[in-house]
PDB file of C-alpha atoms in Angstrom:
ATOM      1  CA  ASP A  29       8.131 -19.162 -69.887  1.00 60.00           C
ATOM      2  CA  ALA A  30       5.340 -19.211 -72.019  1.00 77.00           C
ATOM      3  CA  GLY A  31       1.782 -19.324 -70.346  1.00 92.00           C
ATOM      4  CA  VAL A  32      -1.139 -21.241 -70.956  1.00 96.00           C
ATOM      5  CA  ILE A  33      -2.207 -20.863 -74.554  1.00 97.00           C
ATOM      6  CA  GLN A  34      -5.628 -21.253 -76.040  1.00 97.00           C
ATOM      7  CA  SER A  35      -6.599 -21.041 -79.505  1.00 97.00           C
ATOM      8  CA  PRO A  36      -8.674 -19.427 -81.215  1.00 97.00           C
ATOM      9  CA  ARG A  37      -9.245 -16.036 -79.245  1.00 96.00           C
ATOM     10  CA  HIS A  38     -12.573 -15.621 -81.041  1.00 96.00           C
ATOM     11  CA  GLU A  39     -14.724 -18.046 -82.758  1.00 96.00           C
ATOM     12  CA  VAL A  40     -18.094 -16.857 -84.546  1.00 97.00           C
ATOM     13  CA  THR A  41     -19.901 -19.920 -85.886  1.00 96.00           C
ATOM     14  CA  GLU A  42     -23.537 -20.750 -86.945  1.00 96.00           C
ATOM     15  CA  MET A  43     -25.731 -22.847 -85.160  1.00 97.00           C
ATOM     16  CA  GLY A  44     -25.163 -26.336 -85.634  1.00 96.00           C
ATOM     17  CA  GLN A  45     -21.650 -26.372 -86.464  1.00 97.00           C
ATOM     18  CA  GLU A  46     -18.866 -28.078 -84.532  1.00 97.00           C
ATOM     19  CA  VAL A  47     -16.571 -25.951 -82.504  1.00 98.00           C
ATOM     20  CA  THR A  48     -13.357 -27.079 -81.401  1.00 98.00           C
ATOM     21  CA  LEU A  49     -11.252 -25.045 -78.769  1.00 98.00           C
ATOM     22  CA  ARG A  50      -7.347 -25.808 -77.889  1.00 98.00           C
ATOM     23  CA  CYS A  51      -5.305 -25.524 -75.020  1.00 98.00           C
ATOM     24  CA  LYS A  52      -1.895 -25.936 -74.238  1.00 97.00           C
ATOM     25  CA  LEU A  53      -0.718 -26.406 -70.737  1.00 96.00           C
ATOM     26  CA  ILE A  54       2.455 -24.762 -68.994  1.00 95.00           C
ATOM     27  CA  SER A  55       5.403 -26.920 -69.225  1.00 93.00           C
ATOM     28  CA  GLY A  56       5.619 -28.880 -66.058  1.00 92.00           C
ATOM     29  CA  HIS A  57       1.949 -28.615 -65.261  1.00 93.00           C
ATOM     30  CA  ASN A  58      -0.103 -31.795 -65.010  1.00 92.00           C
ATOM     31  CA  SER A  59      -3.730 -30.409 -64.240  1.00 95.00           C
ATOM     32  CA  LEU A  60      -5.948 -28.908 -66.484  1.00 96.00           C
ATOM     33  CA  PHE A  61      -9.163 -26.895 -66.139  1.00 96.00           C
ATOM     34  CA  TRP A  62     -11.970 -25.741 -68.438  1.00 97.00           C
ATOM     35  CA  TYR A  63     -13.971 -22.980 -67.117  1.00 97.00           C
ATOM     36  CA  ARG A  64     -16.630 -21.172 -68.747  1.00 97.00           C
ATOM     37  CA  GLN A  65     -17.838 -17.403 -68.132  1.00 95.00           C
ATOM     38  CA  THR A  66     -21.079 -15.823 -68.844  1.00 95.00           C
ATOM     39  CA  MET A  67     -22.614 -13.040 -67.701  1.00 91.00           C
ATOM     40  CA  MET A  68     -25.791 -14.888 -66.287  1.00 91.00           C
ATOM     41  CA  ARG A  69     -23.696 -17.630 -64.470  1.00 91.00           C
ATOM     42  CA  GLY A  70     -20.301 -15.974 -63.924  1.00 92.00           C
ATOM     43  CA  LEU A  71     -17.184 -18.438 -63.730  1.00 94.00           C
ATOM     44  CA  GLU A  72     -17.928 -22.036 -63.813  1.00 95.00           C
ATOM     45  CA  LEU A  73     -15.960 -25.371 -63.905  1.00 95.00           C
ATOM     46  CA  LEU A  74     -16.708 -27.692 -66.848  1.00 97.00           C
ATOM     47  CA  ILE A  75     -14.187 -30.243 -66.395  1.00 97.00           C
ATOM     48  CA  TYR A  76     -10.683 -30.880 -65.064  1.00 96.00           C
ATOM     49  CA  PHE A  77      -7.885 -33.395 -65.707  1.00 95.00           C
ATOM     50  CA  ASN A  78      -5.362 -34.759 -63.458  1.00 93.00           C
ATOM     51  CA  ASN A  79      -2.357 -36.302 -65.502  1.00 93.00           C
ATOM     52  CA  ASN A  80      -4.693 -36.520 -68.670  1.00 93.00           C
ATOM     53  CA  VAL A  81      -7.302 -38.440 -66.483  1.00 94.00           C
ATOM     54  CA  PRO A  82     -10.902 -36.624 -66.205  1.00 94.00           C
ATOM     55  CA  ILE A  83     -11.179 -36.124 -62.435  1.00 94.00           C
ATOM     56  CA  ASP A  84     -14.537 -34.176 -62.493  1.00 93.00           C
ATOM     57  CA  ASP A  85     -16.570 -33.576 -65.507  1.00 93.00           C
ATOM     58  CA  SER A  86     -20.114 -32.773 -63.503  1.00 91.00           C
ATOM     59  CA  GLY A  87     -19.937 -29.443 -65.137  1.00 92.00           C
ATOM     60  CA  MET A  88     -20.172 -30.248 -68.617  1.00 94.00           C
ATOM     61  CA  PRO A  89     -23.722 -29.107 -69.697  1.00 86.00           C
ATOM     62  CA  GLU A  90     -24.590 -32.170 -71.826  1.00 84.00           C
ATOM     63  CA  ASP A  91     -23.649 -34.638 -74.213  1.00 90.00           C
ATOM     64  CA  ARG A  92     -22.663 -31.736 -76.753  1.00 95.00           C
ATOM     65  CA  PHE A  93     -19.561 -30.894 -74.944  1.00 97.00           C
ATOM     66  CA  SER A  94     -16.904 -33.178 -74.763  1.00 97.00           C
ATOM     67  CA  ALA A  95     -13.086 -32.867 -73.386  1.00 97.00           C
ATOM     68  CA  LYS A  96      -9.974 -34.655 -74.249  1.00 96.00           C
ATOM     69  CA  MET A  97      -6.368 -34.667 -73.379  1.00 96.00           C
ATOM     70  CA  PRO A  98      -4.476 -36.632 -76.066  1.00 92.00           C
ATOM     71  CA  ASN A  99      -1.040 -35.922 -74.615  1.00 92.00           C
ATOM     72  CA  ALA A 100       0.259 -34.426 -71.300  1.00 91.00           C
ATOM     73  CA  SER A 101       0.283 -30.855 -72.707  1.00 93.00           C
ATOM     74  CA  PHE A 102      -2.654 -30.576 -74.641  1.00 96.00           C
ATOM     75  CA  SER A 103      -6.435 -30.551 -74.573  1.00 97.00           C
ATOM     76  CA  THR A 104      -9.637 -29.880 -76.788  1.00 98.00           C
ATOM     77  CA  LEU A 105     -12.677 -28.707 -75.663  1.00 98.00           C
ATOM     78  CA  LYS A 106     -15.388 -29.729 -78.527  1.00 98.00           C
ATOM     79  CA  ILE A 107     -19.353 -28.695 -78.874  1.00 97.00           C
ATOM     80  CA  GLN A 108     -21.336 -30.519 -81.322  1.00 96.00           C
ATOM     81  CA  PRO A 109     -23.631 -29.487 -82.334  1.00 96.00           C
ATOM     82  CA  SER A 110     -23.300 -25.911 -81.174  1.00 96.00           C
ATOM     83  CA  GLU A 111     -26.165 -23.631 -80.042  1.00 96.00           C
ATOM     84  CA  PRO A 112     -26.609 -19.871 -79.442  1.00 96.00           C
ATOM     85  CA  ARG A 113     -26.665 -20.477 -75.382  1.00 95.00           C
ATOM     86  CA  ASP A 114     -23.027 -21.983 -75.638  1.00 96.00           C
ATOM     87  CA  SER A 115     -21.663 -18.361 -76.336  1.00 97.00           C
ATOM     88  CA  ALA A 116     -19.660 -17.071 -73.556  1.00 97.00           C
ATOM     89  CA  VAL A 117     -15.791 -16.848 -72.727  1.00 96.00           C
ATOM     90  CA  TYR A 118     -13.909 -20.433 -72.162  1.00 97.00           C
ATOM     91  CA  PHE A 119     -11.069 -20.371 -70.119  1.00 97.00           C
ATOM     92  CA  CYS A 120      -8.480 -22.903 -69.691  1.00 97.00           C
ATOM     93  CA  ALA A 121      -6.184 -23.172 -66.756  1.00 96.00           C
ATOM     94  CA  SER A 122      -3.444 -25.246 -65.672  1.00 95.00           C
ATOM     95  CA  SER A 123      -1.776 -25.987 -62.427  1.00 94.00           C
ATOM     96  CA  THR A 124       0.314 -29.089 -60.640  1.00 91.00           C
ATOM     97  CA  ILE A 125      -1.611 -32.086 -59.120  1.00 87.00           C
ATOM     98  CA  ASP A 126      -0.101 -31.365 -55.766  1.00 83.00           C
ATOM     99  CA  GLY A 127      -2.058 -27.924 -55.304  1.00 78.00           C
ATOM    100  CA  ASN A 128       1.325 -26.228 -54.522  1.00 80.00           C
ATOM    101  CA  GLN A 129       0.658 -23.648 -57.491  1.00 84.00           C
ATOM    102  CA  PRO A 130      -2.274 -21.538 -58.205  1.00 91.00           C
ATOM    103  CA  GLN A 131      -3.921 -21.842 -61.526  1.00 93.00           C
ATOM    104  CA  HIS A 132      -2.579 -19.792 -64.212  1.00 94.00           C
ATOM    105  CA  PHE A 133      -5.450 -19.015 -67.053  1.00 95.00           C
ATOM    106  CA  GLY A 134      -4.877 -18.700 -70.733  1.00 96.00           C
ATOM    107  CA  ASP A 135      -6.292 -15.504 -72.761  1.00 94.00           C
ATOM    108  CA  GLY A 136      -9.623 -17.542 -73.261  1.00 96.00           C
ATOM    109  CA  THR A 137     -11.867 -18.119 -76.446  1.00 97.00           C
ATOM    110  CA  ARG A 138     -14.679 -15.892 -77.228  1.00 96.00           C
ATOM    111  CA  LEU A 139     -17.328 -17.949 -78.641  1.00 98.00           C
ATOM    112  CA  SER A 140     -20.256 -16.637 -80.411  1.00 97.00           C
ATOM    113  CA  ILE A 141     -23.012 -19.106 -81.807  1.00 97.00           C
ATOM    114  CA  LEU A 142     -25.195 -17.610 -84.056  1.00 96.00           C
TER     115      LEU A 142
ATOM    116  CA  ALA B  10     -20.197 -28.280 -51.737  1.00 75.00           C
ATOM    117  CA  GLN B  11     -17.875 -25.057 -51.741  1.00 82.00           C
ATOM    118  CA  SER B  12     -19.594 -21.536 -52.294  1.00 91.00           C
ATOM    119  CA  VAL B  13     -18.392 -18.103 -52.585  1.00 95.00           C
ATOM    120  CA  SER B  14     -20.183 -14.917 -51.854  1.00 96.00           C
ATOM    121  CA  GLN B  15     -18.960 -11.485 -52.993  1.00 96.00           C
ATOM    122  CA  HIS B  16     -21.280  -9.055 -50.908  1.00 87.00           C
ATOM    123  CA  ASN B  17     -20.601  -5.750 -53.650  1.00 89.00           C
ATOM    124  CA  HIS B  18     -21.606  -6.178 -57.325  1.00 93.00           C
ATOM    125  CA  HIS B  19     -20.240  -2.786 -58.482  1.00 96.00           C
ATOM    126  CA  VAL B  20     -18.201  -0.393 -56.228  1.00 97.00           C
ATOM    127  CA  ILE B  21     -17.364   3.152 -57.547  1.00 97.00           C
ATOM    128  CA  LEU B  22     -14.408   4.966 -55.905  1.00 97.00           C
ATOM    129  CA  SER B  23     -12.486   8.276 -56.677  1.00 97.00           C
ATOM    130  CA  GLU B  24      -8.530   7.819 -56.985  1.00 97.00           C
ATOM    131  CA  ALA B  25      -6.659   7.506 -53.691  1.00 96.00           C
ATOM    132  CA  ALA B  26      -9.833   6.225 -51.796  1.00 97.00           C
ATOM    133  CA  SER B  27      -9.369   3.018 -49.675  1.00 97.00           C
ATOM    134  CA  LEU B  28     -11.008  -0.273 -51.097  1.00 97.00           C
ATOM    135  CA  GLU B  29     -12.131  -2.989 -49.205  1.00 97.00           C
ATOM    136  CA  LEU B  30     -14.198  -5.897 -51.248  1.00 97.00           C
ATOM    137  CA  GLY B  31     -15.685  -8.722 -49.051  1.00 96.00           C
ATOM    138  CA  CYS B  32     -15.629 -12.267 -49.606  1.00 97.00           C
ATOM    139  CA  ASN B  33     -17.053 -15.157 -47.656  1.00 96.00           C
ATOM    140  CA  TYR B  34     -16.765 -18.712 -48.544  1.00 95.00           C
ATOM    141  CA  SER B  35     -18.339 -21.969 -47.211  1.00 92.00           C
ATOM    142  CA  TYR B  36     -16.359 -25.244 -47.012  1.00 84.00           C
ATOM    143  CA  GLY B  37     -15.929 -27.740 -44.525  1.00 75.00           C
ATOM    144  CA  GLY B  38     -12.338 -28.659 -44.936  1.00 81.00           C
ATOM    145  CA  THR B  39      -8.818 -26.842 -45.569  1.00 85.00           C
ATOM    146  CA  VAL B  40      -9.052 -24.631 -48.687  1.00 87.00           C
ATOM    147  CA  ASN B  41      -6.748 -22.327 -50.286  1.00 92.00           C
ATOM    148  CA  LEU B  42      -7.999 -18.589 -50.944  1.00 95.00           C
ATOM    149  CA  PHE B  43      -7.520 -16.478 -54.057  1.00 96.00           C
ATOM    150  CA  TRP B  44      -8.076 -13.141 -55.645  1.00 97.00           C
ATOM    151  CA  TYR B  45      -8.067 -13.005 -59.314  1.00 97.00           C
ATOM    152  CA  VAL B  46      -8.444  -9.599 -61.063  1.00 97.00           C
ATOM    153  CA  GLN B  47      -9.852  -9.469 -64.485  1.00 95.00           C
ATOM    154  CA  TYR B  48      -9.243  -6.218 -66.751  1.00 94.00           C
ATOM    155  CA  PRO B  49     -11.697  -5.560 -69.654  1.00 89.00           C
ATOM    156  CA  GLY B  50     -11.561  -8.159 -72.321  1.00 86.00           C
ATOM    157  CA  GLN B  51      -8.580  -9.881 -70.777  1.00 89.00           C
ATOM    158  CA  HIS B  52      -7.911 -13.059 -68.826  1.00 90.00           C
ATOM    159  CA  LEU B  53      -8.011 -13.448 -65.176  1.00 94.00           C
ATOM    160  CA  GLN B  54      -4.764 -12.912 -63.339  1.00 95.00           C
ATOM    161  CA  LEU B  55      -3.664 -13.536 -60.060  1.00 95.00           C
ATOM    162  CA  LEU B  56      -3.550 -10.583 -57.342  1.00 96.00           C
ATOM    163  CA  LEU B  57      -2.717 -13.108 -54.415  1.00 96.00           C
ATOM    164  CA  LYS B  58      -3.154 -16.270 -52.718  1.00 95.00           C
ATOM    165  CA  TYR B  59      -3.196 -17.819 -49.452  1.00 94.00           C
ATOM    166  CA  PHE B  60      -2.289 -21.455 -48.483  1.00 92.00           C
ATOM    167  CA  SER B  61      -0.971 -21.266 -45.208  1.00 90.00           C
ATOM    168  CA  GLY B  62       0.674 -19.014 -42.878  1.00 92.00           C
ATOM    169  CA  ASP B  63       0.532 -15.636 -42.215  1.00 94.00           C
ATOM    170  CA  PRO B  64      -3.192 -14.857 -42.622  1.00 95.00           C
ATOM    171  CA  LEU B  65      -2.306 -11.512 -44.114  1.00 97.00           C
ATOM    172  CA  VAL B  66      -1.398 -11.820 -47.473  1.00 97.00           C
ATOM    173  CA  LYS B  67       0.442  -9.396 -49.904  1.00 96.00           C
ATOM    174  CA  GLY B  68      -0.053  -9.390 -53.359  1.00 95.00           C
ATOM    175  CA  ILE B  69       0.806  -7.538 -56.726  1.00 94.00           C
ATOM    176  CA  LYS B  70       0.041  -3.726 -57.591  1.00 94.00           C
ATOM    177  CA  GLY B  71      -0.355  -2.749 -53.767  1.00 96.00           C
ATOM    178  CA  PHE B  72      -3.477  -5.229 -52.928  1.00 97.00           C
ATOM    179  CA  GLU B  73      -3.468  -7.297 -49.751  1.00 97.00           C
ATOM    180  CA  ALA B  74      -5.844  -9.613 -48.167  1.00 98.00           C
ATOM    181  CA  GLU B  75      -6.583 -10.924 -44.601  1.00 96.00           C
ATOM    182  CA  PHE B  76      -7.901 -14.395 -44.111  1.00 95.00           C
ATOM    183  CA  ILE B  77      -9.982 -14.547 -40.723  1.00 95.00           C
ATOM    184  CA  LYS B  78     -10.599 -18.233 -40.338  1.00 91.00           C
ATOM    185  CA  SER B  79     -13.477 -17.741 -37.624  1.00 92.00           C
ATOM    186  CA  LYS B  80     -15.520 -15.524 -39.945  1.00 94.00           C
ATOM    187  CA  PHE B  81     -14.792 -17.872 -43.335  1.00 94.00           C
ATOM    188  CA  SER B  82     -13.746 -14.430 -44.706  1.00 96.00           C
ATOM    189  CA  PHE B  83     -10.950 -13.462 -47.188  1.00 97.00           C
ATOM    190  CA  ASN B  84     -11.357  -9.864 -47.719  1.00 97.00           C
ATOM    191  CA  LEU B  85      -9.184  -7.582 -50.256  1.00 97.00           C
ATOM    192  CA  ARG B  86      -7.643  -4.314 -49.266  1.00 98.00           C
ATOM    193  CA  LYS B  87      -5.683  -1.666 -50.965  1.00 98.00           C
ATOM    194  CA  PRO B  88      -5.073   1.868 -49.419  1.00 97.00           C
ATOM    195  CA  SER B  89      -5.192   3.971 -52.177  1.00 97.00           C
ATOM    196  CA  VAL B  90      -6.895   2.777 -55.766  1.00 97.00           C
ATOM    197  CA  GLN B  91      -5.688   4.105 -59.110  1.00 97.00           C
ATOM    198  CA  TRP B  92      -7.640   4.721 -62.397  1.00 96.00           C
ATOM    199  CA  SER B  93      -5.896   1.708 -63.532  1.00 95.00           C
ATOM    200  CA  ASP B  94      -7.304  -0.674 -60.860  1.00 97.00           C
ATOM    201  CA  THR B  95     -10.493  -0.495 -62.844  1.00 97.00           C
ATOM    202  CA  ALA B  96     -11.552  -4.049 -63.476  1.00 97.00           C
ATOM    203  CA  GLU B  97     -13.491  -7.046 -62.475  1.00 97.00           C
ATOM    204  CA  TYR B  98     -12.390  -8.640 -59.111  1.00 98.00           C
ATOM    205  CA  PHE B  99     -13.184 -12.446 -58.640  1.00 97.00           C
ATOM    206  CA  CYS B 100     -12.597 -14.208 -55.093  1.00 97.00           C
ATOM    207  CA  ALA B 101     -12.085 -18.312 -55.450  1.00 95.00           C
ATOM    208  CA  VAL B 102     -11.530 -21.176 -53.320  1.00 94.00           C
ATOM    209  CA  ASN B 103     -10.452 -24.703 -53.502  1.00 91.00           C
ATOM    210  CA  ALA B 104      -9.381 -27.895 -51.906  1.00 86.00           C
ATOM    211  CA  ARG B 105      -5.582 -28.418 -52.933  1.00 81.00           C
ATOM    212  CA  GLY B 106      -5.284 -29.610 -56.329  1.00 81.00           C
ATOM    213  CA  ARG B 107      -9.115 -29.434 -57.029  1.00 87.00           C
ATOM    214  CA  ALA B 108     -11.083 -26.967 -59.317  1.00 90.00           C
ATOM    215  CA  LEU B 109     -11.670 -23.352 -58.375  1.00 92.00           C
ATOM    216  CA  THR B 110     -15.008 -22.077 -56.992  1.00 93.00           C
ATOM    217  CA  PHE B 111     -15.514 -18.772 -57.778  1.00 95.00           C
ATOM    218  CA  GLY B 112     -17.682 -15.811 -56.366  1.00 95.00           C
ATOM    219  CA  SER B 113     -20.008 -13.751 -58.784  1.00 95.00           C
ATOM    220  CA  GLY B 114     -17.212 -11.065 -59.030  1.00 96.00           C
ATOM    221  CA  THR B 115     -17.030  -7.362 -57.984  1.00 97.00           C
ATOM    222  CA  ARG B 116     -16.701  -4.675 -60.895  1.00 96.00           C
ATOM    223  CA  LEU B 117     -14.845  -1.566 -59.563  1.00 97.00           C
ATOM    224  CA  GLN B 118     -14.828   1.512 -61.448  1.00 97.00           C
ATOM    225  CA  VAL B 119     -12.024   4.217 -60.351  1.00 97.00           C
ATOM    226  CA  GLN B 120     -13.112   7.688 -61.278  1.00 95.00           C
ATOM    227  CA  PRO B 121      -9.963  10.167 -61.911  1.00 89.00           C
TER     228      PRO B 121
END
């Protein structure tokens, strides 16, 4: 079975540009989590969805960040406009709503905003 | 709110030494407990998990952890580390089906 698939693996862009990160869930999973990892703050939740519905977006830094699940197997995390302080590794993870499965993580997107 | 505390930020061991990494959590209800490992430049991989049952949990690569409910602890152990265990280790908790709360991580360096 394919794991969680994230793209791109690396993104380098200039401040002010729009950035879109993508995530494909493991087949059969219906919970989707976006986490961010930085040296200063460690691993922190941005947002998570159950059955395509956002459940907790309290970790989304500000209005520049938005996340969607256009279908049951795919999610995007968008930053517009991007700022240097958004530089981080962004991980997507998926699981099942019943919580009987641990979360499986994608390889992450390493984002650098210049 | 949940919180996870990892006591050791950086641990340096020689090969064949025994390992114990501390993890304490704060949460008012039933939790699931996890240890994830992150090798340099890679994603998080699940080492082991505790949902219920036997509080001594065995994971991959010879790791184990013990859930002590009275101490709110879930320490990770390995009797004999290898150079290939060099990585960062994260303890995490969640309520079933909810997002994970991670500790700050412990960087393990194993010297040959």
